[in-house]
CSV table of C-alpha atoms and ligand atoms in Angstrom, one decimal:
chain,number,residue,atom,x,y,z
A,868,UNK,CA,-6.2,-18.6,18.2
A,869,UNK,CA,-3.4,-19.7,21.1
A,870,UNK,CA,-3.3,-22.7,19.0
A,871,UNK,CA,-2.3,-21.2,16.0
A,872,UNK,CA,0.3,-18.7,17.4
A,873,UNK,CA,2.2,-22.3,19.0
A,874,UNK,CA,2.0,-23.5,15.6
A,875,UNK,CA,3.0,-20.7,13.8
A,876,UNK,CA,5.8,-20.4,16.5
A,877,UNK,CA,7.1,-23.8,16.3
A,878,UNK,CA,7.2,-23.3,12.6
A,879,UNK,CA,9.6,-20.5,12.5
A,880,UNK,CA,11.7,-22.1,15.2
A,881,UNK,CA,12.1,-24.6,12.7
A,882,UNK,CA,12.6,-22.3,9.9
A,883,UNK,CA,15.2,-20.4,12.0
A,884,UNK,CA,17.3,-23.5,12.5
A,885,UNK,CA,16.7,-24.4,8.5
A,886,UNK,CA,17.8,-20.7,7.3
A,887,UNK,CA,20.9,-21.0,9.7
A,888,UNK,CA,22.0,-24.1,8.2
A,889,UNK,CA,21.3,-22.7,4.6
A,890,UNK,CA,22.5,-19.5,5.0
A,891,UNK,CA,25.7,-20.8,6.6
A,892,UNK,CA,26.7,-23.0,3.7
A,893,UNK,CA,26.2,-20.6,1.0
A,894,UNK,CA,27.9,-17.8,2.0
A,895,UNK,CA,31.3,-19.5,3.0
A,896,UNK,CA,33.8,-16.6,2.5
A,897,UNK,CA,32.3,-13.3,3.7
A,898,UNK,CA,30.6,-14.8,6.9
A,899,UNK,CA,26.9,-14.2,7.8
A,900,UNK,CA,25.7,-12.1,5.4
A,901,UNK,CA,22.8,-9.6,6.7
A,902,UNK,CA,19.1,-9.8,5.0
A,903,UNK,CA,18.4,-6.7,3.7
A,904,UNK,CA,15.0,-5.0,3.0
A,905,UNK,CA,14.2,-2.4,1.3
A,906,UNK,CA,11.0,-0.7,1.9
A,907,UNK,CA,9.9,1.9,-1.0
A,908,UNK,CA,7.3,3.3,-2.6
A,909,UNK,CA,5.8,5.5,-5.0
A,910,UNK,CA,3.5,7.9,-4.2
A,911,UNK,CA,4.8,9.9,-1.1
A,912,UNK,CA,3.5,10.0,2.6
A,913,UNK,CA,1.6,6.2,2.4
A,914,UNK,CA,3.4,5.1,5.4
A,915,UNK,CA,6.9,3.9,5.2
A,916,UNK,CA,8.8,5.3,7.6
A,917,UNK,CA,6.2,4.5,10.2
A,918,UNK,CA,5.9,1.1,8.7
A,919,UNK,CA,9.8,0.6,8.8
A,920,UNK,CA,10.4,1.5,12.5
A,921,UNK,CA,7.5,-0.5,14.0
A,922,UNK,CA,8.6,-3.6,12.0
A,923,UNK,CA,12.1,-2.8,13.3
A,924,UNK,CA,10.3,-2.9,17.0
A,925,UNK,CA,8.7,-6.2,16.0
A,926,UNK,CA,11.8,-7.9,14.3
A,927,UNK,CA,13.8,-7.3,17.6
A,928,UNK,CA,11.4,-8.5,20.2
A,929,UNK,CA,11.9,-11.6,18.3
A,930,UNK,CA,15.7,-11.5,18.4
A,931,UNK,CA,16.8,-10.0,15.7
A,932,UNK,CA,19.5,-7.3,15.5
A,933,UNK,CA,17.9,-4.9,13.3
A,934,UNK,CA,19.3,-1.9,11.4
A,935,UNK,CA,17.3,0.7,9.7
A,936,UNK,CA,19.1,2.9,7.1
A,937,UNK,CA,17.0,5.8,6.9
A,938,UNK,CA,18.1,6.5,2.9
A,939,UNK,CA,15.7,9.5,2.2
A,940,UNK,CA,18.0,12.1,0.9
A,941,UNK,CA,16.2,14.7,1.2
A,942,UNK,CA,14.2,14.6,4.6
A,943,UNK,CA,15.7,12.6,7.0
A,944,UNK,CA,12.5,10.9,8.5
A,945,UNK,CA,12.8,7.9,11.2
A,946,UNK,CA,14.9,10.5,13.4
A,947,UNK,CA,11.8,12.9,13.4
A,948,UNK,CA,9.4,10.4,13.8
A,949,UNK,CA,11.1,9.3,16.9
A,950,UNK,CA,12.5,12.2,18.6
A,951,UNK,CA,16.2,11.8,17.9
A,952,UNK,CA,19.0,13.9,16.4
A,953,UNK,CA,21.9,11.8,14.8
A,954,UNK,CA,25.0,13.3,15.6
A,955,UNK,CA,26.5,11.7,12.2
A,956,UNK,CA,25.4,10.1,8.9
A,957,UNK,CA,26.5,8.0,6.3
A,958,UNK,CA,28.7,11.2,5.0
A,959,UNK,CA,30.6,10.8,8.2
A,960,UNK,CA,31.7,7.3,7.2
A,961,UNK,CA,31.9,8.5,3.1
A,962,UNK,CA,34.0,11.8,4.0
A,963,UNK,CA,35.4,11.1,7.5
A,964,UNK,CA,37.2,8.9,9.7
A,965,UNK,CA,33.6,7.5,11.5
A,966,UNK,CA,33.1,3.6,11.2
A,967,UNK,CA,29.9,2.4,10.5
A,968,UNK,CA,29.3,1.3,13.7
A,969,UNK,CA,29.9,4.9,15.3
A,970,UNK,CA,27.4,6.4,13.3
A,971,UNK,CA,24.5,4.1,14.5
A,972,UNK,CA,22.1,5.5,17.1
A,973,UNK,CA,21.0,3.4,19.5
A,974,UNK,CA,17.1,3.2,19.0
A,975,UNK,CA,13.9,1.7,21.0
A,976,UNK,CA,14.3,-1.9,21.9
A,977,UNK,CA,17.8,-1.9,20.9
A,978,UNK,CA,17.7,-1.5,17.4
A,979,UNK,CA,20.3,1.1,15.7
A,980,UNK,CA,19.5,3.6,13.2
A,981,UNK,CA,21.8,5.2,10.6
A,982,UNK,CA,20.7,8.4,9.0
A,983,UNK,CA,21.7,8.0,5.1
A,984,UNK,CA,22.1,11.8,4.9
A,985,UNK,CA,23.0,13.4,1.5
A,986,UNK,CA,26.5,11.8,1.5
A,987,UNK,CA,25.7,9.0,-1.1
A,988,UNK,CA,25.5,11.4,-3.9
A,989,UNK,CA,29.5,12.3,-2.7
A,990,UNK,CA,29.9,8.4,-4.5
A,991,UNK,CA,29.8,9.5,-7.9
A,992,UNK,CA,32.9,10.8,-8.4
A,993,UNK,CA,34.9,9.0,-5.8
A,994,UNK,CA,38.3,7.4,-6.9
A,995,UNK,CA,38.0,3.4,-7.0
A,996,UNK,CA,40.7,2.9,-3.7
A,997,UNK,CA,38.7,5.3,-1.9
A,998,UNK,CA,35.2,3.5,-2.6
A,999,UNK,CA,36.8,0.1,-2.2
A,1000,UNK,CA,37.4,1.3,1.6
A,1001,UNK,CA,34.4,2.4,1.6
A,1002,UNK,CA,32.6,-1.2,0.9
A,1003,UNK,CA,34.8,-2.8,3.6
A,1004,UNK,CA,33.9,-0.2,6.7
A,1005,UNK,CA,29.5,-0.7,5.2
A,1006,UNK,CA,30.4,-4.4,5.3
A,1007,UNK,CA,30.9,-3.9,9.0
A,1008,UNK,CA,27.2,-3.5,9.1
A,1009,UNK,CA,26.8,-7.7,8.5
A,1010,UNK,CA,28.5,-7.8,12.3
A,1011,UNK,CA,26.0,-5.4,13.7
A,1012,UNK,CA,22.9,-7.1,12.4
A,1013,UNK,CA,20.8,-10.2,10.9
A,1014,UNK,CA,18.2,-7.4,9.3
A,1015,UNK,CA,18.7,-4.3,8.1
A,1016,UNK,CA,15.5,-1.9,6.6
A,1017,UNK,CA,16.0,0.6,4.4
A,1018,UNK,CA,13.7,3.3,4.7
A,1019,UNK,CA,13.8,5.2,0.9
A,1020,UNK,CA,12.3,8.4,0.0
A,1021,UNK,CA,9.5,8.4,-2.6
A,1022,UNK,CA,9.6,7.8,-5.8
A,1023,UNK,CA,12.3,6.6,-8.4
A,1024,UNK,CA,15.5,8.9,-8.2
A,1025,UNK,CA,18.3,6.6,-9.0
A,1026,UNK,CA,19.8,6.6,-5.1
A,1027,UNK,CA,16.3,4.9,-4.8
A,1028,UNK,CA,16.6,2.4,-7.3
A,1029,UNK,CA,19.9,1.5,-6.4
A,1030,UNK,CA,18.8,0.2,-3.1
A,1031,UNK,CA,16.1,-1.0,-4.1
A,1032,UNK,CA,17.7,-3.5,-6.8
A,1033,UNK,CA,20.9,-4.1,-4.3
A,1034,UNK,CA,18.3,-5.3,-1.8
A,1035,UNK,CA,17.5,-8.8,-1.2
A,1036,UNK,CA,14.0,-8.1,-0.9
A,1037,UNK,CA,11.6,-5.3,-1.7
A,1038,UNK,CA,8.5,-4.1,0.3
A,1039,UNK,CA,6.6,-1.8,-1.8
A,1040,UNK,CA,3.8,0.4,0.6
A,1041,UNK,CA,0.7,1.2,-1.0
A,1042,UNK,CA,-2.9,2.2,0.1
A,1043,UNK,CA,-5.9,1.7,-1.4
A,1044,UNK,CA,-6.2,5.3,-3.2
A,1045,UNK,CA,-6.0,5.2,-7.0
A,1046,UNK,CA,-3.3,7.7,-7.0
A,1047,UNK,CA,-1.1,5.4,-4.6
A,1048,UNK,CA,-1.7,2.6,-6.5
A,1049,UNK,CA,-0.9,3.9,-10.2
A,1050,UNK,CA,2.9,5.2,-8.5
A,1051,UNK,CA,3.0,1.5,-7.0
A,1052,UNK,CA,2.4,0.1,-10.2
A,1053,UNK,CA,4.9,2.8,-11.6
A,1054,UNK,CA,7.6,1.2,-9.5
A,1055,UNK,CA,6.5,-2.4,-9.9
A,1056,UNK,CA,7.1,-1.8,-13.9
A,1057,UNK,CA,10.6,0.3,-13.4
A,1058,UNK,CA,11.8,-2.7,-11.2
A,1059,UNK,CA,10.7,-5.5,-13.6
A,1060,UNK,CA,12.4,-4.2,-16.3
A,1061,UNK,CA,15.7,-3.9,-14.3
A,1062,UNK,CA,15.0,-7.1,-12.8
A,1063,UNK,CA,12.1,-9.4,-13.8
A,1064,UNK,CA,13.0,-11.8,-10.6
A,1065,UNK,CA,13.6,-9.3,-7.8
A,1066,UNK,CA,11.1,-10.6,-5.2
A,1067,UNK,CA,8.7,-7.7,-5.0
A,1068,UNK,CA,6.7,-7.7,-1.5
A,1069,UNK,CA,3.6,-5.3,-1.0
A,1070,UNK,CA,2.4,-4.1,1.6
A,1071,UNK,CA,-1.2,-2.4,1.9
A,1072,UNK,CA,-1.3,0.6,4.2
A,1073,UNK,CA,-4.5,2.8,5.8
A,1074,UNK,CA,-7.1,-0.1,5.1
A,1075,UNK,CA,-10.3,0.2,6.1
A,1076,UNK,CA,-11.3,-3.5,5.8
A,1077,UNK,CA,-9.6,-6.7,5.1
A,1078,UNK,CA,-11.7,-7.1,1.8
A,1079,UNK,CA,-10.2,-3.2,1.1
A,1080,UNK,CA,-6.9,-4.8,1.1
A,1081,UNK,CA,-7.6,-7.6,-1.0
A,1082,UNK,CA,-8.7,-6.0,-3.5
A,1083,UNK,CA,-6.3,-3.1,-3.7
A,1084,UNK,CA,-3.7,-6.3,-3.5
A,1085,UNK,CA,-5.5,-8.2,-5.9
A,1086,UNK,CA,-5.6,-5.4,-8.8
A,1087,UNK,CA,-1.8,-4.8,-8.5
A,1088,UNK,CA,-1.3,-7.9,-8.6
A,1089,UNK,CA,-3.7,-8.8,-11.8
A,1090,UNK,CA,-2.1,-6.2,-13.9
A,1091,UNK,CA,1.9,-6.8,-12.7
A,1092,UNK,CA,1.5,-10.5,-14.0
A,1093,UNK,CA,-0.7,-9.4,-17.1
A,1094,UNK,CA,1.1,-6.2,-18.9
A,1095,UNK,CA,4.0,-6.6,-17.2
A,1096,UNK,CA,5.4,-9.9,-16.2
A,1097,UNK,CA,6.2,-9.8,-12.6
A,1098,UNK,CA,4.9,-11.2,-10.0
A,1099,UNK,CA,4.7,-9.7,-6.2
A,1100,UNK,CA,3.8,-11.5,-3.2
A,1101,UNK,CA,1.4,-10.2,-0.5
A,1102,UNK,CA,2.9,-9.3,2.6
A,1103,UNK,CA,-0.4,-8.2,4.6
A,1104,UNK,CA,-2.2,-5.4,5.2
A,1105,UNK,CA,-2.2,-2.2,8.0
A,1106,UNK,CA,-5.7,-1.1,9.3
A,1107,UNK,CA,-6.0,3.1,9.4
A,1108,UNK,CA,-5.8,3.5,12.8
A,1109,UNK,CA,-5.8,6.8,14.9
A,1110,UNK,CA,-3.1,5.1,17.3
A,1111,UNK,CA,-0.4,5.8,14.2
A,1112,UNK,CA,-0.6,9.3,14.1
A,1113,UNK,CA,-1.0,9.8,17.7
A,1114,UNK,CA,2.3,8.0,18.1
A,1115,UNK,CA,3.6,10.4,15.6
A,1116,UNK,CA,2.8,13.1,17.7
A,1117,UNK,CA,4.0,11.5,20.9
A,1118,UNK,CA,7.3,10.5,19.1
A,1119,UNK,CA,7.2,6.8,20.1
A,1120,UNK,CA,6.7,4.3,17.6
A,1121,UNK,CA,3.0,2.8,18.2
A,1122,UNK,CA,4.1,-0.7,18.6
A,1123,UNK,CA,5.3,0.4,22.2
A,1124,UNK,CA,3.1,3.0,22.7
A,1125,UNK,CA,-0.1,1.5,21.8
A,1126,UNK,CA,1.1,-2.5,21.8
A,1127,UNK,CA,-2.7,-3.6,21.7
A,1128,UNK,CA,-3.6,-1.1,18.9
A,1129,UNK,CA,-5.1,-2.7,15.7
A,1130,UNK,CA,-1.9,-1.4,13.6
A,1131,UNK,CA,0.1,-2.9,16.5
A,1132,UNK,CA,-1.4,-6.7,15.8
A,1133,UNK,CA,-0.7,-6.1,12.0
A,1134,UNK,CA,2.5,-5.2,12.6
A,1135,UNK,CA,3.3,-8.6,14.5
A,1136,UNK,CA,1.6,-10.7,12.1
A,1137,UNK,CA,3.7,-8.7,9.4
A,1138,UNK,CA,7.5,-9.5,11.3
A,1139,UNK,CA,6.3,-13.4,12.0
A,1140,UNK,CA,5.2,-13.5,8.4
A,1141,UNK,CA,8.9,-12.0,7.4
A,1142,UNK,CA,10.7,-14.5,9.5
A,1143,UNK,CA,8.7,-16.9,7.9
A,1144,UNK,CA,9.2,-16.4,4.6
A,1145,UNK,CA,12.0,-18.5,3.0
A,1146,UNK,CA,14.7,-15.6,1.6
A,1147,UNK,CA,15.6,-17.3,-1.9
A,1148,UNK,CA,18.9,-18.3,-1.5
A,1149,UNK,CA,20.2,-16.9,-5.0
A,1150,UNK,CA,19.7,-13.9,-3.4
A,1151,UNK,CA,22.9,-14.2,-1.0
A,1152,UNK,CA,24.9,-15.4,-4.0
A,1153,UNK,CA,26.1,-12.9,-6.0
A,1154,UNK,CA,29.5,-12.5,-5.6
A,1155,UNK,CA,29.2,-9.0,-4.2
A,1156,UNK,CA,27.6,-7.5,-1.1
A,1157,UNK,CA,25.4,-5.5,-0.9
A,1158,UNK,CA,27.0,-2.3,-0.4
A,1159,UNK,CA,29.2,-3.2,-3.7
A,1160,UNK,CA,25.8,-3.7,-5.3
A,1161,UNK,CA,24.7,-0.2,-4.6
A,1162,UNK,CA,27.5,1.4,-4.9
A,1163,UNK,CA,28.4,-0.1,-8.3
A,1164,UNK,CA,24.2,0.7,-9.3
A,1165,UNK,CA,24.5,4.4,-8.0
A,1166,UNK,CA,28.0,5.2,-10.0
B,878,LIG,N1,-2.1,2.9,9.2
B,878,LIG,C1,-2.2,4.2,9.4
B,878,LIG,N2,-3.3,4.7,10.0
B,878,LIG,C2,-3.5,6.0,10.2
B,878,LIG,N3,-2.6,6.9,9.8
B,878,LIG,C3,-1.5,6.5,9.2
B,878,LIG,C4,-1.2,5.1,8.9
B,878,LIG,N4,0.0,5.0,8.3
B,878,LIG,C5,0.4,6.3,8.2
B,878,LIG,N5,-0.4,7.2,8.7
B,878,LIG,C6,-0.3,8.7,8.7
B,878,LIG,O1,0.5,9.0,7.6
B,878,LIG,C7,1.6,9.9,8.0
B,878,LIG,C8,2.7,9.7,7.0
B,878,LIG,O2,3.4,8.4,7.3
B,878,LIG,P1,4.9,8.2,7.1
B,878,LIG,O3,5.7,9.4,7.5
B,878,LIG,O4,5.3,6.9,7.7
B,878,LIG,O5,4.9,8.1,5.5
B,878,LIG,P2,6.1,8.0,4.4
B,878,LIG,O6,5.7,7.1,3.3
B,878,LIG,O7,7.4,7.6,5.2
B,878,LIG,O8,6.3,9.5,3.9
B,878,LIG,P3,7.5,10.1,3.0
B,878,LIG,O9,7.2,9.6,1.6
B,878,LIG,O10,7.3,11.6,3.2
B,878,LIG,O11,8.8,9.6,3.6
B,878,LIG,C9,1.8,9.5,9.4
B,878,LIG,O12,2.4,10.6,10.1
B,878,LIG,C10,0.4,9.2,9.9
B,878,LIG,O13,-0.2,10.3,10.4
B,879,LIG,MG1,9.2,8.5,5.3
């Protein structure tokens, strides 16, 4: 076991240095750009938002500046699961004078957390200079951090989809139940048919055994690459563990509450697995940022 956490280490040391070089040469003009990750779903209450600010946790112990957007419009959610109140939002940087960095709450282990509010749905009608603006003070996000998570709401309301295809890379959380899985599949069709090559992660929530995963994997997957021509990628699988909701209650993300918890392990594996994973460079090359992106998909 030892042995094949050195390996797995030395193997994203490497890959660290690689995606550095890489990452470096092809985004010349606008600096480092940030990897951003959206995390959705489609049925409501599978596990996102817990999901979201334990990987967050994990990403950072490893060294990465990590922002999470918390983009549910209607229910702000990472703030309650950990306790906080956010003394501004995104509206405060949409309507007001705030920079993107003053909005960011300083979260556990250093990560930063910016509540979405309702402000994006102030975009629509928003004269050009005024959005242009807008995009440079959210591009001051790609100084703050190397990841940022978006935490959606459920569902497929167009805010939602607009993140979701601005993203680099989509996590889709899912649990075994038929009900969760039809809404994944849902999703999985409405991105496809945006964008056939968006690179579609999934993420199995609640298991009760590995096989449990597999299979609820495994069935997505069959009919995403039959009926609809996409494929998705595993990302791994989180046990159902009581340590989650009791962390919930205690308002301390599980990772630090419970760091030798089943979901806690899953959770590691998960961020190493992330850091891993080679981010296809097309990705970083459209012309625009991301913020442009979702701005220009939301108007
Ligand atoms: N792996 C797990 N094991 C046990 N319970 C879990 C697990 N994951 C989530 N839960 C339970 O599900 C609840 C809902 O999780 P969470 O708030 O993260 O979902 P969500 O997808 O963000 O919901 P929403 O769609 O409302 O934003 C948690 O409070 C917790 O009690
Ligand atoms: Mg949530």
């Amino acid at each position: 076991m030892s042995d094949q956490a050195a390996r797995l280490r030395a193997m994203i040391q490497q890959k660290r240095a690689f995606e550095k070089m890489v990452v470096n040469q092809n985004i010349p003009q606008e600096g480092q750009q940030a990897r951003v990750i959206c995390v959705t779903s489609g049925k409501g209450g599978v596990g996102k938002t817990n999901f979201t600010l334990n990987l967050a946790i994990a990403l950072s112990k490893e060294n990465k500046r990590v922002v999470i957007i918390d983009a549910d419009l209607g229910l702000a959610n990472i703030d309650v699961v950990l306790g906080v109140l956010p003394k501004y939002s995104l509206l405060d940087v949409i309507n007001g004078d705030r920079s993107i960095q003053e909005v960011a709450v300083r979260g556990p282990n250093d990560i930063k957390i910016i509540s979405g509010g309702s402000g994006l749905l102030d975009l629509i009608d928003m004269p050009q200079e005024k959005i242009q603006r807008l995009i440079e003070k959210f591009n001051g996000l790609n100084q703050m951090a190397d990841i940022i998570l978006i935490d959606t709401g459920a569902g497929l309301s167009k805010a939602v989809l607009s993140f979701v295809l601005a993203a680099h890379e989509v996590i889709i959380v899912c649990t075994p139940e038929p009900t969760a899985i039809t809404d994944a599949y849902a999703m999985i069709k409405t991105i496809g048919m945006r964008d056939r090559d968006k690179t579609i992660k999934l993420l199995i929530n609640r298991v009760e055994s590995t096989n449990e995963g597999k299979m609820t994997f495994e069935k997505l997957q069959n009919a995403s690459s039959r009926f609809l021509n996409v494929n998705i990628e595993k990302l791994g699988y989180l046990t159902e563990d009581i340590h989650v909701s009791r962390s919930v209650k205690l308002q301390n993300p599980f990772l630090l509450q419970y760091p030798s918890s089943m979901a806690s392990k899953n959770i590691e594996m998960i961020a190493q697995r992330i850091l891993y994973d080679q981010v296809p460079q097309e990705n970083f090359n459209s012309s625009k940022g991301f913020f442009s992106r979702v701005i220009s998909l939301f108007r």
